[in-house]
Coordinates of C-alpha atoms and ligand atoms in Angstrom, one line a residue:
M28 CA -21.0 -7.0 -25.8
C29 CA -22.5 -7.4 -29.3
G30 CA -22.9 -10.9 -30.7
I31 CA -23.0 -12.1 -34.3
V32 CA -24.4 -15.3 -35.9
G33 CA -24.6 -16.2 -39.5
Y34 CA -26.2 -19.3 -41.0
A35 CA -26.4 -21.0 -44.4
G36 CA -27.8 -24.5 -44.4
D37 CA -30.7 -26.9 -44.9
K38 CA -32.5 -26.0 -41.7
N39 CA -34.8 -23.0 -41.0
A40 CA -32.4 -20.0 -40.9
V41 CA -34.6 -17.9 -38.7
A42 CA -34.9 -20.6 -36.0
M43 CA -31.1 -21.3 -36.2
L44 CA -30.3 -17.6 -35.9
M45 CA -32.6 -17.2 -32.9
H46 CA -31.0 -20.2 -31.2
G47 CA -27.5 -18.7 -31.8
L48 CA -28.6 -15.3 -30.4
K49 CA -30.1 -16.9 -27.4
K50 CA -26.8 -18.5 -26.7
L51 CA -25.1 -15.1 -27.0
E52 CA -27.5 -13.4 -24.7
Y53 CA -25.0 -13.7 -21.8
R54 CA -22.6 -11.3 -23.6
G55 CA -24.9 -8.4 -22.7
Y56 CA -27.0 -6.5 -25.2
D57 CA -29.8 -4.0 -25.4
S58 CA -31.4 -4.8 -28.8
A59 CA -31.4 -7.6 -31.3
G60 CA -32.2 -8.3 -34.9
I61 CA -32.0 -10.8 -37.8
A62 CA -32.0 -10.6 -41.6
Y63 CA -32.7 -13.5 -43.9
L64 CA -33.0 -14.1 -47.6
S65 CA -36.5 -14.8 -48.8
Q66 CA -37.0 -15.6 -52.5
G67 CA -34.0 -13.4 -53.3
E68 CA -35.1 -10.5 -51.1
I69 CA -33.6 -9.4 -47.9
K70 CA -36.0 -9.2 -44.9
V71 CA -35.0 -7.6 -41.7
K72 CA -36.6 -7.9 -38.3
K73 CA -35.1 -6.0 -35.4
C74 CA -36.1 -4.3 -32.2
K75 CA -34.9 -2.7 -28.9
G76 CA -34.9 -4.8 -25.8
R77 CA -34.6 -8.5 -25.0
L78 CA -34.7 -11.4 -27.4
V79 CA -38.3 -12.2 -26.4
N80 CA -39.4 -9.0 -28.2
L81 CA -37.6 -10.2 -31.3
Q82 CA -39.0 -13.7 -30.9
N83 CA -42.6 -12.2 -30.9
I84 CA -42.0 -10.5 -34.3
V85 CA -40.3 -13.5 -36.0
S86 CA -42.7 -16.2 -34.9
D87 CA -44.3 -16.6 -38.4
E88 CA -40.9 -16.7 -40.2
I89 CA -39.9 -19.6 -38.0
K90 CA -42.5 -21.7 -39.8
E91 CA -41.4 -20.7 -43.3
E92 CA -38.5 -22.0 -45.4
H93 CA -35.5 -19.6 -45.2
H94 CA -32.0 -21.0 -45.4
V95 CA -29.6 -18.1 -45.2
G96 CA -29.3 -15.2 -42.7
I97 CA -27.5 -13.2 -40.2
G98 CA -28.3 -12.1 -36.6
H99 CA -27.0 -9.7 -34.0
T100 CA -27.3 -8.7 -30.4
R101 CA -26.3 -5.1 -30.0
W102 CA -24.7 -3.4 -27.0
A103 CA -25.0 0.3 -27.8
T104 CA -21.9 2.4 -28.2
H105 CA -22.7 4.9 -30.9
G106 CA -26.4 5.8 -30.8
E107 CA -28.9 5.0 -28.1
P108 CA -30.5 1.5 -27.9
S109 CA -33.5 1.8 -30.3
D110 CA -35.3 -0.1 -33.0
I111 CA -33.6 1.9 -35.7
N112 CA -30.1 1.7 -34.3
S113 CA -30.5 -2.1 -33.9
H114 CA -28.6 -4.2 -36.4
P115 CA -28.9 -5.5 -39.2
H116 CA -28.5 -2.4 -41.4
V117 CA -29.5 -2.5 -45.1
S118 CA -28.2 -0.5 -48.1
R119 CA -30.5 1.9 -49.8
D120 CA -31.3 -0.6 -52.7
N121 CA -31.8 -3.4 -50.1
R122 CA -29.0 -5.3 -51.8
F123 CA -26.6 -5.5 -48.8
C124 CA -27.4 -6.2 -45.2
I125 CA -24.8 -6.2 -42.5
V126 CA -24.3 -6.9 -38.8
H127 CA -21.2 -5.4 -37.1
N128 CA -19.3 -5.8 -33.8
G129 CA -16.7 -3.3 -32.9
I130 CA -16.3 0.5 -33.4
I131 CA -15.6 2.3 -36.7
E132 CA -13.5 5.2 -35.4
N133 CA -13.5 7.2 -38.6
Y134 CA -17.2 6.8 -39.2
M135 CA -18.0 10.5 -39.0
S136 CA -15.8 11.4 -41.9
I137 CA -17.0 8.5 -44.0
R138 CA -20.6 9.4 -43.2
E139 CA -20.1 13.0 -44.2
Q140 CA -18.6 11.9 -47.6
L141 CA -21.4 9.5 -48.2
I142 CA -24.0 12.2 -47.5
V143 CA -22.3 14.4 -50.1
D144 CA -22.6 11.4 -52.4
G145 CA -26.3 11.2 -51.9
Y146 CA -26.7 8.6 -49.2
N147 CA -29.3 8.9 -46.4
F148 CA -28.7 7.6 -43.0
E149 CA -31.5 6.1 -40.9
S150 CA -29.6 5.4 -37.7
T151 CA -27.1 7.2 -35.6
T152 CA -24.7 4.2 -35.4
D153 CA -21.2 4.0 -36.7
S154 CA -22.0 0.7 -38.4
E155 CA -24.5 2.0 -41.0
V156 CA -21.6 3.5 -43.0
I157 CA -20.5 0.0 -43.8
T158 CA -23.7 -1.0 -45.7
H159 CA -23.5 2.2 -47.8
L160 CA -19.8 1.8 -48.5
L161 CA -20.6 -1.7 -49.8
H162 CA -23.2 -0.3 -52.0
Y163 CA -20.9 2.4 -53.2
H164 CA -18.1 0.1 -54.1
Y165 CA -20.2 -2.8 -55.6
K166 CA -19.7 -3.4 -59.3
G167 CA -21.0 -7.0 -59.3
D168 CA -18.2 -8.6 -57.1
V169 CA -18.9 -8.7 -53.4
I170 CA -15.3 -9.7 -52.4
E171 CA -13.9 -6.7 -54.3
A172 CA -16.5 -4.4 -52.7
L173 CA -15.8 -5.8 -49.3
F174 CA -12.0 -5.3 -49.6
K175 CA -12.5 -1.7 -50.8
T176 CA -14.9 -1.1 -47.9
I177 CA -12.6 -2.5 -45.2
H178 CA -9.7 -0.5 -46.5
Q179 CA -11.6 2.6 -45.7
L180 CA -12.5 1.5 -42.1
E181 CA -10.4 2.5 -39.1
G182 CA -11.2 0.8 -35.8
S183 CA -12.3 -2.7 -35.0
Y184 CA -14.9 -4.9 -36.7
A185 CA -16.4 -8.3 -37.1
L186 CA -18.8 -8.2 -40.0
S187 CA -21.3 -10.7 -41.3
I188 CA -23.0 -9.8 -44.6
I189 CA -25.7 -11.0 -46.9
C190 CA -26.3 -9.8 -50.5
N191 CA -29.4 -10.6 -52.5
D192 CA -27.3 -11.2 -55.6
Y193 CA -25.8 -14.2 -53.7
P194 CA -28.9 -15.7 -52.1
D195 CA -27.1 -18.9 -50.9
Q196 CA -24.1 -17.3 -49.2
V197 CA -23.0 -15.3 -46.1
F198 CA -19.8 -13.3 -46.1
C199 CA -17.7 -12.3 -43.1
V200 CA -14.5 -10.5 -42.2
R201 CA -12.9 -9.3 -39.0
K202 CA -10.3 -7.0 -37.6
D203 CA -9.5 -6.9 -33.8
S204 CA -13.0 -8.3 -33.0
P205 CA -13.5 -12.0 -32.6
L206 CA -15.2 -14.1 -35.3
I207 CA -15.2 -17.8 -36.1
V208 CA -16.7 -20.0 -38.8
G209 CA -18.3 -23.3 -37.9
K210 CA -18.3 -26.3 -40.3
G211 CA -21.4 -28.5 -40.2
K212 CA -23.0 -31.1 -42.4
N213 CA -25.1 -29.4 -45.1
E214 CA -24.9 -26.3 -43.0
N215 CA -22.2 -23.8 -42.0
F216 CA -22.1 -21.1 -39.4
I217 CA -20.5 -17.8 -38.5
A218 CA -20.4 -16.6 -34.9
S219 CA -18.6 -14.1 -32.7
D220 CA -18.5 -16.7 -29.9
I221 CA -18.4 -20.5 -29.7
P222 CA -21.5 -21.2 -27.6
A223 CA -23.7 -19.8 -30.4
I224 CA -23.0 -22.8 -32.6
L225 CA -21.8 -25.5 -30.1
K226 CA -25.0 -27.4 -30.4
Y227 CA -24.4 -28.0 -34.1
T228 CA -20.7 -28.2 -34.6
R229 CA -17.4 -28.6 -32.8
D230 CA -15.3 -28.0 -35.9
I231 CA -14.4 -24.3 -36.1
Y232 CA -12.1 -22.1 -38.2
I233 CA -10.6 -19.1 -36.4
M234 CA -10.7 -16.0 -38.6
E235 CA -7.5 -13.9 -38.8
D236 CA -7.6 -10.1 -39.3
H237 CA -8.6 -9.1 -42.8
E238 CA -9.4 -12.7 -43.9
I239 CA -12.7 -13.1 -45.7
A240 CA -14.9 -16.2 -45.4
I241 CA -17.9 -17.1 -47.5
I242 CA -20.2 -19.8 -46.3
S243 CA -23.0 -21.7 -48.1
S244 CA -24.7 -24.8 -47.0
K245 CA -22.1 -27.0 -48.6
L246 CA -18.9 -24.9 -48.8
V247 CA -16.7 -22.7 -46.7
T248 CA -14.2 -20.6 -48.8
F249 CA -11.5 -18.3 -47.4
Y250 CA -9.5 -15.4 -48.9
N251 CA -6.5 -13.9 -47.3
S252 CA -5.9 -10.2 -47.0
L253 CA -4.5 -10.0 -50.5
G254 CA -7.6 -11.5 -52.0
K255 CA -6.0 -14.9 -52.6
K256 CA -8.0 -18.1 -51.9
I257 CA -6.5 -20.0 -49.0
E258 CA -7.1 -23.3 -47.1
K259 CA -7.6 -23.2 -43.4
Q260 CA -7.5 -25.9 -40.8
T261 CA -10.4 -26.5 -38.4
M262 CA -10.0 -26.7 -34.7
K263 CA -12.0 -29.1 -32.5
V264 CA -13.9 -27.5 -29.6
T265 CA -13.7 -29.9 -26.6
W266 CA -16.1 -28.0 -24.3
D267 CA -18.8 -30.0 -22.8
E268 CA -22.0 -28.6 -24.3
N269 CA -23.8 -28.8 -20.9
A270 CA -21.2 -26.4 -19.6
S271 CA -23.2 -23.7 -21.2
E272 CA -26.5 -24.9 -19.6
K273 CA -27.6 -24.0 -16.0
E274 CA -28.0 -27.7 -15.0
G275 CA -30.6 -27.0 -12.3
Y276 CA -28.9 -24.0 -10.7
E277 CA -31.0 -20.8 -10.6
H278 CA -28.3 -18.8 -12.3
F279 CA -25.1 -19.4 -14.2
M280 CA -23.3 -17.3 -11.7
L281 CA -24.2 -19.7 -8.8
K282 CA -23.4 -22.7 -11.0
E283 CA -20.0 -21.3 -11.9
I284 CA -19.1 -20.5 -8.3
H285 CA -20.0 -24.2 -7.5
E286 CA -17.7 -25.2 -10.3
E287 CA -14.7 -23.6 -8.8
P288 CA -13.2 -26.7 -7.0
V289 CA -13.4 -28.7 -10.3
A290 CA -12.1 -25.8 -12.4
I291 CA -9.1 -25.3 -10.1
T292 CA -8.4 -29.0 -10.0
K293 CA -8.4 -29.1 -13.8
T294 CA -6.1 -26.1 -14.0
I295 CA -3.5 -27.3 -11.5
G296 CA -3.9 -31.1 -11.6
P297 CA -2.2 -31.8 -14.9
R298 CA 0.6 -29.4 -14.1
I299 CA 1.7 -31.1 -10.8
K300 CA 3.5 -34.4 -11.1
N301 CA 4.9 -36.1 -8.0
N302 CA 4.5 -32.9 -6.1
E303 CA 6.5 -31.0 -8.6
I304 CA 5.1 -28.2 -10.8
I305 CA 5.9 -28.8 -14.4
L306 CA 4.7 -26.2 -16.9
D307 CA 6.1 -28.1 -19.9
Q308 CA 4.9 -26.0 -22.7
L309 CA 6.4 -22.8 -21.2
V310 CA 9.9 -21.8 -22.1
L311 CA 10.4 -19.0 -19.6
K312 CA 13.6 -17.8 -18.0
R313 CA 13.4 -16.1 -14.7
P314 CA 12.7 -12.4 -15.7
K315 CA 14.3 -9.3 -14.2
K316 CA 11.0 -7.6 -14.0
I317 CA 7.3 -8.6 -14.5
I318 CA 4.5 -6.4 -15.8
I319 CA 1.0 -7.8 -15.4
V320 CA -1.7 -6.3 -17.6
A321 CA -5.4 -7.0 -17.6
C322 CA -8.9 -5.5 -17.1
G323 CA -11.5 -5.8 -14.3
T324 CA -11.5 -9.0 -12.5
A325 CA -8.5 -10.3 -14.4
Y326 CA -6.7 -7.2 -13.3
H327 CA -7.6 -8.0 -9.7
A328 CA -6.1 -11.5 -10.1
G329 CA -3.0 -9.6 -11.4
V330 CA -2.8 -7.6 -8.2
V331 CA -2.7 -10.8 -6.2
G332 CA 0.0 -11.9 -8.6
K333 CA 2.1 -8.8 -7.7
Y334 CA 2.0 -9.6 -4.0
L335 CA 2.9 -13.3 -4.6
F336 CA 5.7 -12.8 -7.2
E337 CA 7.3 -10.1 -5.1
K338 CA 7.0 -12.1 -1.9
L339 CA 8.1 -15.5 -3.2
L340 CA 10.5 -14.5 -6.0
R341 CA 11.8 -11.0 -5.1
I342 CA 11.2 -9.9 -8.7
P343 CA 9.8 -6.3 -9.1
V344 CA 6.3 -6.4 -10.4
E345 CA 4.1 -3.7 -11.9
V346 CA 0.4 -4.3 -12.5
D347 CA -1.6 -2.1 -14.8
V348 CA -5.1 -1.8 -16.2
A349 CA -4.8 -2.5 -19.9
S350 CA -6.5 0.7 -21.1
E351 CA -3.9 2.7 -19.1
F352 CA -0.9 0.6 -20.0
R353 CA -1.6 1.1 -23.7
Y354 CA -1.4 4.9 -23.6
R355 CA 1.4 5.5 -21.1
D356 CA 5.1 5.0 -21.8
P357 CA 5.7 1.8 -19.8
I358 CA 9.4 0.9 -19.2
I359 CA 9.7 -2.5 -20.8
D360 CA 12.5 -4.3 -22.5
K361 CA 13.6 -7.8 -23.4
H362 CA 14.3 -8.6 -19.8
T363 CA 10.7 -7.9 -18.8
L364 CA 8.1 -10.7 -18.8
T365 CA 4.7 -9.3 -19.5
I366 CA 1.9 -11.4 -18.2
I367 CA -1.5 -10.8 -19.8
I368 CA -4.5 -12.1 -18.0
S369 CA -7.9 -12.6 -19.8
Q370 CA -10.8 -15.0 -19.5
S371 CA -12.2 -14.3 -22.9
G372 CA -8.8 -13.7 -24.6
E373 CA -10.6 -11.1 -26.7
T374 CA -10.8 -8.0 -24.5
I375 CA -9.6 -5.4 -26.9
D376 CA -7.6 -3.2 -24.5
T377 CA -5.8 -6.3 -23.2
L378 CA -5.1 -7.5 -26.7
F379 CA -3.6 -4.1 -27.6
A380 CA -1.6 -4.1 -24.4
L381 CA -0.1 -7.4 -25.5
R382 CA 0.9 -6.0 -28.8
K383 CA 2.5 -3.0 -27.2
A384 CA 4.5 -5.3 -24.9
K385 CA 5.7 -7.3 -27.9
E386 CA 6.6 -4.1 -29.8
N387 CA 8.9 -3.3 -26.9
N388 CA 10.6 -6.7 -27.1
S389 CA 9.1 -8.1 -24.0
K390 CA 8.2 -11.8 -23.9
V391 CA 4.5 -12.2 -23.4
L392 CA 2.9 -15.0 -21.4
A393 CA -0.9 -15.1 -21.5
I394 CA -3.1 -16.6 -18.8
V395 CA -6.3 -17.2 -20.8
N396 CA -9.4 -19.3 -20.6
V397 CA -10.7 -19.4 -24.2
V398 CA -8.6 -21.7 -26.4
G399 CA -7.7 -20.2 -29.7
S400 CA -8.7 -16.7 -28.7
S401 CA -6.8 -13.7 -30.1
I402 CA -4.7 -13.2 -27.0
A403 CA -3.9 -16.9 -26.8
R404 CA -2.8 -16.9 -30.4
E405 CA -0.7 -13.7 -30.2
A406 CA 1.1 -14.4 -27.0
D407 CA 4.6 -16.1 -27.0
D408 CA 3.3 -18.6 -24.4
V409 CA 0.0 -19.5 -23.0
L410 CA -1.0 -20.9 -19.6
Y411 CA -4.6 -21.9 -20.1
T412 CA -7.0 -21.8 -17.2
W413 CA -9.3 -24.8 -17.7
A414 CA -12.4 -23.1 -16.3
G415 CA -14.7 -24.1 -19.1
P416 CA -17.1 -21.6 -20.6
E417 CA -18.0 -18.8 -18.2
I418 CA -21.5 -17.6 -19.1
A419 CA -22.5 -15.2 -16.2
V420 CA -21.3 -11.7 -16.9
A421 CA -19.8 -11.5 -13.4
S422 CA -16.6 -13.5 -13.5
T423 CA -16.1 -16.1 -10.7
K424 CA -14.5 -19.4 -11.6
A425 CA -12.4 -17.5 -14.2
Y426 CA -10.9 -15.4 -11.3
S427 CA -10.2 -18.5 -9.2
T428 CA -8.5 -20.3 -12.0
Q429 CA -6.5 -17.2 -12.9
L430 CA -5.3 -17.2 -9.4
S431 CA -4.5 -20.9 -9.6
A432 CA -2.4 -20.2 -12.8
I433 CA -0.6 -17.4 -11.0
Y434 CA 0.2 -19.7 -8.0
L435 CA 1.5 -22.3 -10.4
L436 CA 3.7 -19.8 -12.2
A437 CA 5.1 -18.2 -9.0
L438 CA 5.8 -21.6 -7.5
S439 CA 7.4 -22.9 -10.6
F440 CA 10.1 -20.2 -10.2
Y441 CA 10.2 -20.5 -6.4
K442 CA 13.2 -22.3 -5.1
G443 CA 12.6 -21.7 -1.3
E444 CA 12.4 -24.3 1.4
K445 CA 8.6 -24.2 1.6
Y446 CA 8.2 -25.3 -2.0
K447 CA 6.8 -28.8 -1.2
D448 CA 4.6 -27.5 1.5
Y449 CA 3.2 -24.8 -0.8
V450 CA 2.6 -27.2 -3.7
N451 CA 0.7 -29.4 -1.2
Q452 CA -1.4 -26.5 0.0
L453 CA -2.2 -25.5 -3.5
Q454 CA -3.6 -29.0 -4.1
D455 CA -5.8 -28.6 -1.0
V456 CA -7.5 -25.4 -2.3
P457 CA -10.4 -27.2 -4.1
K458 CA -11.5 -29.1 -1.0
M459 CA -11.4 -25.9 1.1
I460 CA -13.6 -24.1 -1.3
E461 CA -15.9 -27.2 -1.3
H462 CA -16.1 -26.8 2.4
I463 CA -17.3 -23.1 2.0
L464 CA -19.8 -24.1 -0.6
N465 CA -21.3 -26.7 1.8
S466 CA -22.0 -24.1 4.5
T467 CA -23.4 -20.9 3.0
D468 CA -26.1 -20.1 5.6
Q469 CA -24.1 -17.3 7.2
V470 CA -23.3 -15.7 3.9
M471 CA -26.9 -15.8 2.9
K472 CA -28.0 -14.3 6.2
T473 CA -25.5 -11.5 5.9
A474 CA -26.8 -10.7 2.4
S475 CA -30.4 -10.7 3.7
L476 CA -29.4 -8.1 6.3
L477 CA -27.3 -5.9 3.9
Y478 CA -28.8 -6.0 0.5
N479 CA -30.6 -2.7 0.9
S480 CA -27.5 -0.9 2.0
K481 CA -26.7 2.3 0.2
S482 CA -23.0 1.7 0.2
I483 CA -20.7 -1.2 1.4
F484 CA -16.9 -0.8 1.9
F485 CA -14.3 -3.5 1.7
M486 CA -11.1 -3.2 3.6
G487 CA -7.9 -5.3 3.8
R488 CA -4.1 -5.1 3.8
G489 CA -1.6 -6.8 1.5
L490 CA -3.2 -9.8 -0.2
D491 CA -6.4 -9.0 1.7
Y492 CA -6.5 -5.7 -0.1
A493 CA -6.1 -7.3 -3.5
L494 CA -8.9 -9.7 -2.6
S495 CA -11.1 -6.8 -1.3
M496 CA -10.9 -5.1 -4.7
E497 CA -12.4 -8.2 -6.3
G498 CA -15.1 -8.5 -3.6
S499 CA -16.1 -4.9 -4.1
L500 CA -16.3 -5.2 -7.9
K501 CA -18.4 -8.3 -7.7
L502 CA -20.8 -6.6 -5.3
K503 CA -21.3 -3.5 -7.3
E504 CA -21.6 -5.1 -10.7
I505 CA -24.5 -7.4 -9.9
S506 CA -26.2 -5.8 -6.8
Y507 CA -25.8 -2.2 -8.0
I508 CA -24.8 -1.2 -4.4
H509 CA -22.1 1.4 -4.3
S510 CA -18.9 -0.1 -3.0
E511 CA -15.2 0.7 -2.7
A512 CA -12.2 -1.3 -1.6
Y513 CA -9.6 0.3 0.6
P514 CA -6.2 -0.7 2.1
G515 CA -6.8 -0.9 5.8
G516 CA -4.5 2.0 6.6
E517 CA -5.8 4.3 3.9
L518 CA -9.5 4.7 4.8
K519 CA -8.7 7.3 7.4
H520 CA -7.1 9.6 4.8
G521 CA -10.4 10.8 3.5
T522 CA -13.0 8.0 2.9
I523 CA -13.6 7.5 6.6
A524 CA -15.8 10.6 6.4
L525 CA -18.4 8.4 4.7
I526 CA -18.6 5.9 7.6
E527 CA -21.6 6.5 9.7
K528 CA -23.8 4.5 12.0
G529 CA -24.5 1.2 10.4
T530 CA -22.3 1.5 7.3
P531 CA -21.3 -2.0 6.4
V532 CA -17.5 -2.7 6.0
I533 CA -16.4 -6.1 4.9
C534 CA -12.9 -6.7 6.3
S535 CA -10.6 -9.4 5.2
L536 CA -8.3 -10.6 7.9
T537 CA -6.4 -13.5 6.6
Q538 CA -2.8 -12.2 7.0
P539 CA -1.6 -12.8 10.6
D540 CA 1.5 -10.7 10.2
I541 CA -0.6 -7.6 9.8
L542 CA -3.6 -8.7 11.9
E543 CA -2.9 -6.3 14.8
K544 CA -2.7 -3.4 12.3
M545 CA -6.0 -4.4 10.8
I546 CA -7.6 -4.8 14.2
S547 CA -6.6 -1.2 15.0
N548 CA -8.1 -0.1 11.6
I549 CA -11.3 -1.9 12.4
R550 CA -11.5 -0.2 15.8
E551 CA -11.2 3.2 14.0
I552 CA -14.2 2.5 11.8
K553 CA -16.2 0.9 14.6
A554 CA -15.8 4.0 16.7
R555 CA -17.6 5.8 13.9
G556 CA -20.5 3.3 13.9
A557 CA -19.4 0.9 11.1
F558 CA -21.2 -2.5 10.9
V559 CA -18.2 -4.9 10.6
I560 CA -18.2 -8.1 8.8
V561 CA -15.0 -10.1 9.0
I562 CA -13.7 -12.8 6.7
T563 CA -11.0 -14.8 8.5
Q564 CA -9.5 -18.3 9.1
E565 CA -11.4 -20.4 11.7
E566 CA -8.4 -20.4 14.0
Q567 CA -8.6 -16.6 14.3
V568 CA -12.3 -16.3 15.0
E569 CA -11.8 -16.1 18.8
K570 CA -9.4 -13.2 18.5
I571 CA -11.7 -11.3 16.2
N572 CA -15.0 -12.0 18.0
E573 CA -15.0 -8.9 20.1
I574 CA -14.7 -6.4 17.2
A575 CA -16.8 -8.1 14.5
D576 CA -20.6 -7.9 14.1
I577 CA -20.6 -10.9 11.8
I578 CA -17.8 -13.4 11.1
L579 CA -17.6 -15.4 7.9
P580 CA -15.0 -18.0 8.7
I581 CA -13.0 -19.8 6.0
P582 CA -11.0 -23.0 6.7
N583 CA -7.5 -22.6 8.2
V584 CA -5.2 -22.0 5.3
D585 CA -1.7 -20.6 4.9
P586 CA -2.1 -16.8 4.4
L587 CA -0.4 -17.1 1.0
F588 CA -3.4 -19.1 -0.3
A589 CA -6.1 -17.1 1.5
P590 CA -7.3 -15.0 -1.5
I591 CA -8.3 -17.9 -3.6
I592 CA -10.4 -19.4 -0.7
A593 CA -11.7 -16.2 0.8
V594 CA -13.1 -14.8 -2.5
T595 CA -15.8 -17.5 -2.6
P596 CA -17.8 -16.1 0.3
M597 CA -17.4 -12.7 -1.3
Q598 CA -18.8 -13.9 -4.6
L599 CA -21.7 -15.7 -2.8
F600 CA -22.4 -12.5 -0.8
A601 CA -22.6 -10.5 -4.0
Y602 CA -24.7 -13.2 -5.6
H603 CA -27.3 -13.3 -2.8
C604 CA -27.5 -9.5 -2.5
S605 CA -28.4 -9.5 -6.2
V606 CA -31.0 -12.2 -5.9
Y607 CA -32.6 -10.5 -2.9
K608 CA -32.8 -7.3 -4.9
G609 CA -34.5 -9.2 -7.7
N610 CA -31.8 -8.2 -10.2
D611 CA -30.9 -10.0 -13.4
V612 CA -27.9 -11.7 -11.8
D613 CA -26.4 -13.2 -15.0
K614 CA -27.0 -10.2 -17.2
P615 CA -26.4 -7.1 -15.0
R616 CA -27.4 -3.8 -16.5
N617 CA -25.0 -2.0 -18.8
L618 CA -22.4 -4.7 -18.7
A619 CA -21.1 -7.0 -21.3
K620 CA -19.2 -10.3 -21.0
S621 CA -16.4 -9.8 -23.4
V622 CA -15.4 -6.2 -23.9
T623 CA -14.4 -6.0 -27.5
V624 CA -14.5 -2.2 -27.8
E625 CA -12.0 0.3 -26.3
Ligands
F6R709 C1 -16.2 -8.7 -13.9 C2 -15.7 -9.1 -15.2 C3 -14.9 -8.1 -16.0 C4 -13.8 -8.9 -16.7 C5 -13.0 -7.9 -17.7 C6 -11.9 -8.6 -18.4 O1 -16.9 -9.7 -13.3 O2 -16.0 -10.1 -15.7 O3 -14.3 -7.1 -15.2 O4 -12.9 -9.5 -15.8 O5 -13.9 -7.3 -18.6 O6 -12.4 -9.6 -19.2 P1 -11.4 -10.7 -19.7 O7 -10.9 -11.5 -18.6 O8 -12.3 -11.6 -20.6 O9 -10.3 -10.1 -20.5

């Protein structure tokens, strides 16, 4: 999704902005641009397409002396990707220049009024109204104009602004869209995302809604929503800078899959002492009901959570997609625990779902990866997944660590006789994944056979169905192969009509109690010509041999823990299909890493 950088300092602003934008590329974008102050004048360079296009038109500026500027990568929402619609946008007198993340929901009515007031619009974006509003309200005081402007805006925004009356400063403000300020030495930064500035500073301020920050090379000043000057504390980012580099892997996605064993160890290790799960920072009572809310991959982790909590704890669990949860009338009260799952901690639908749960007096526990993110800050309790930065758009190690956190949570409430055994098994998960990562030939071979398929189905029952949903999403988002996941017993209620000779179906068979049922379901699709790939524990291979065209074995693991192990071959399969197709694996078309618009 859109990315923002802002710079004021003693280095070349254009080069610094380009560096920041490069680091934000992973968020997904379709155009990019920068604006900088040059001898009191605002200069804008922007264009459609990848950053290399922008790089080509700013190469001269990189050699010159500019010290203040803003930059943007745009993921189109209102208005097609084009040079004109790219940010930054300037006001008609060239005094203000803005970059914007988010959506201004009432932009049409503001635009109509501004046109009546004599303003012309160049772009078809929602964002352009902001520059004209700033111009309209400006009487010599930017802060005043900015407050008047944001009071008129409905929707979400992170804004970074330069004004030629203030040639040493960059202004910023946010609402429901992430924004941080970085404190350096003789330089300060603004960014929508930490990796953009991590090379230069680890001291960051997290902006709250409606706060305004002004940065210059020497100073950072904050105003609260009432216009009063305030002091804020910095937070130290502890990420390893190399974590946002590929370190010899061809793609971030492959690197991140290989990081799963370490990420899981980091997530569970500190929370298990003497074979006992201790979640000390959490003050949770056993709830009467659990609602899990998330989007995409995080939602799929939640579906695994439902099966686990219900099986181990006998607590009723609902799982919902955040954008649906928000607009239905969920039945929640103070006896309900709402679990919010999010890698970024900034997904707007998930953030709003959190607020809805709180409004209904539910306690909210967030399972989040990014420390200090909006969701982490607004939840009552946080269980961090220590996955480190996830750069590839397709989520992999985040999913594995979300599952780890769910296992920790479920087991921390579980009082059954298998407790010790389960805790032991959870600790064995990293080495089982390691084993899979050391023998990937069969997965690669399967991908080489199937990457040209028109459609690939996934099928499983129970936890295997939850897992299949994630396998299917991973495949479609990076390989662009149509895919659907089905419960084993459900395919014949319609979708089996799509099975013809050679249609690949990836079947998860990790749950022995429903193995025979799945075998019958596989026979049904085989009878219609399906090409069957089975993922199962080594100990079951012999039993499955006769019905499978290909078997992708995983180590022998208790069925309860199978999803967290069996997802790795699925991720690798999707990865290799994408590579064979020559796709941009880390930045798949149309997708964004952190979805900060509804
Ligand atoms: C898929 C993927 C997305 C995210 C979803 C939620 O690979 O990455 O489906 O899982 O957009 O994002 P977070 O977890 O940041 O809330």
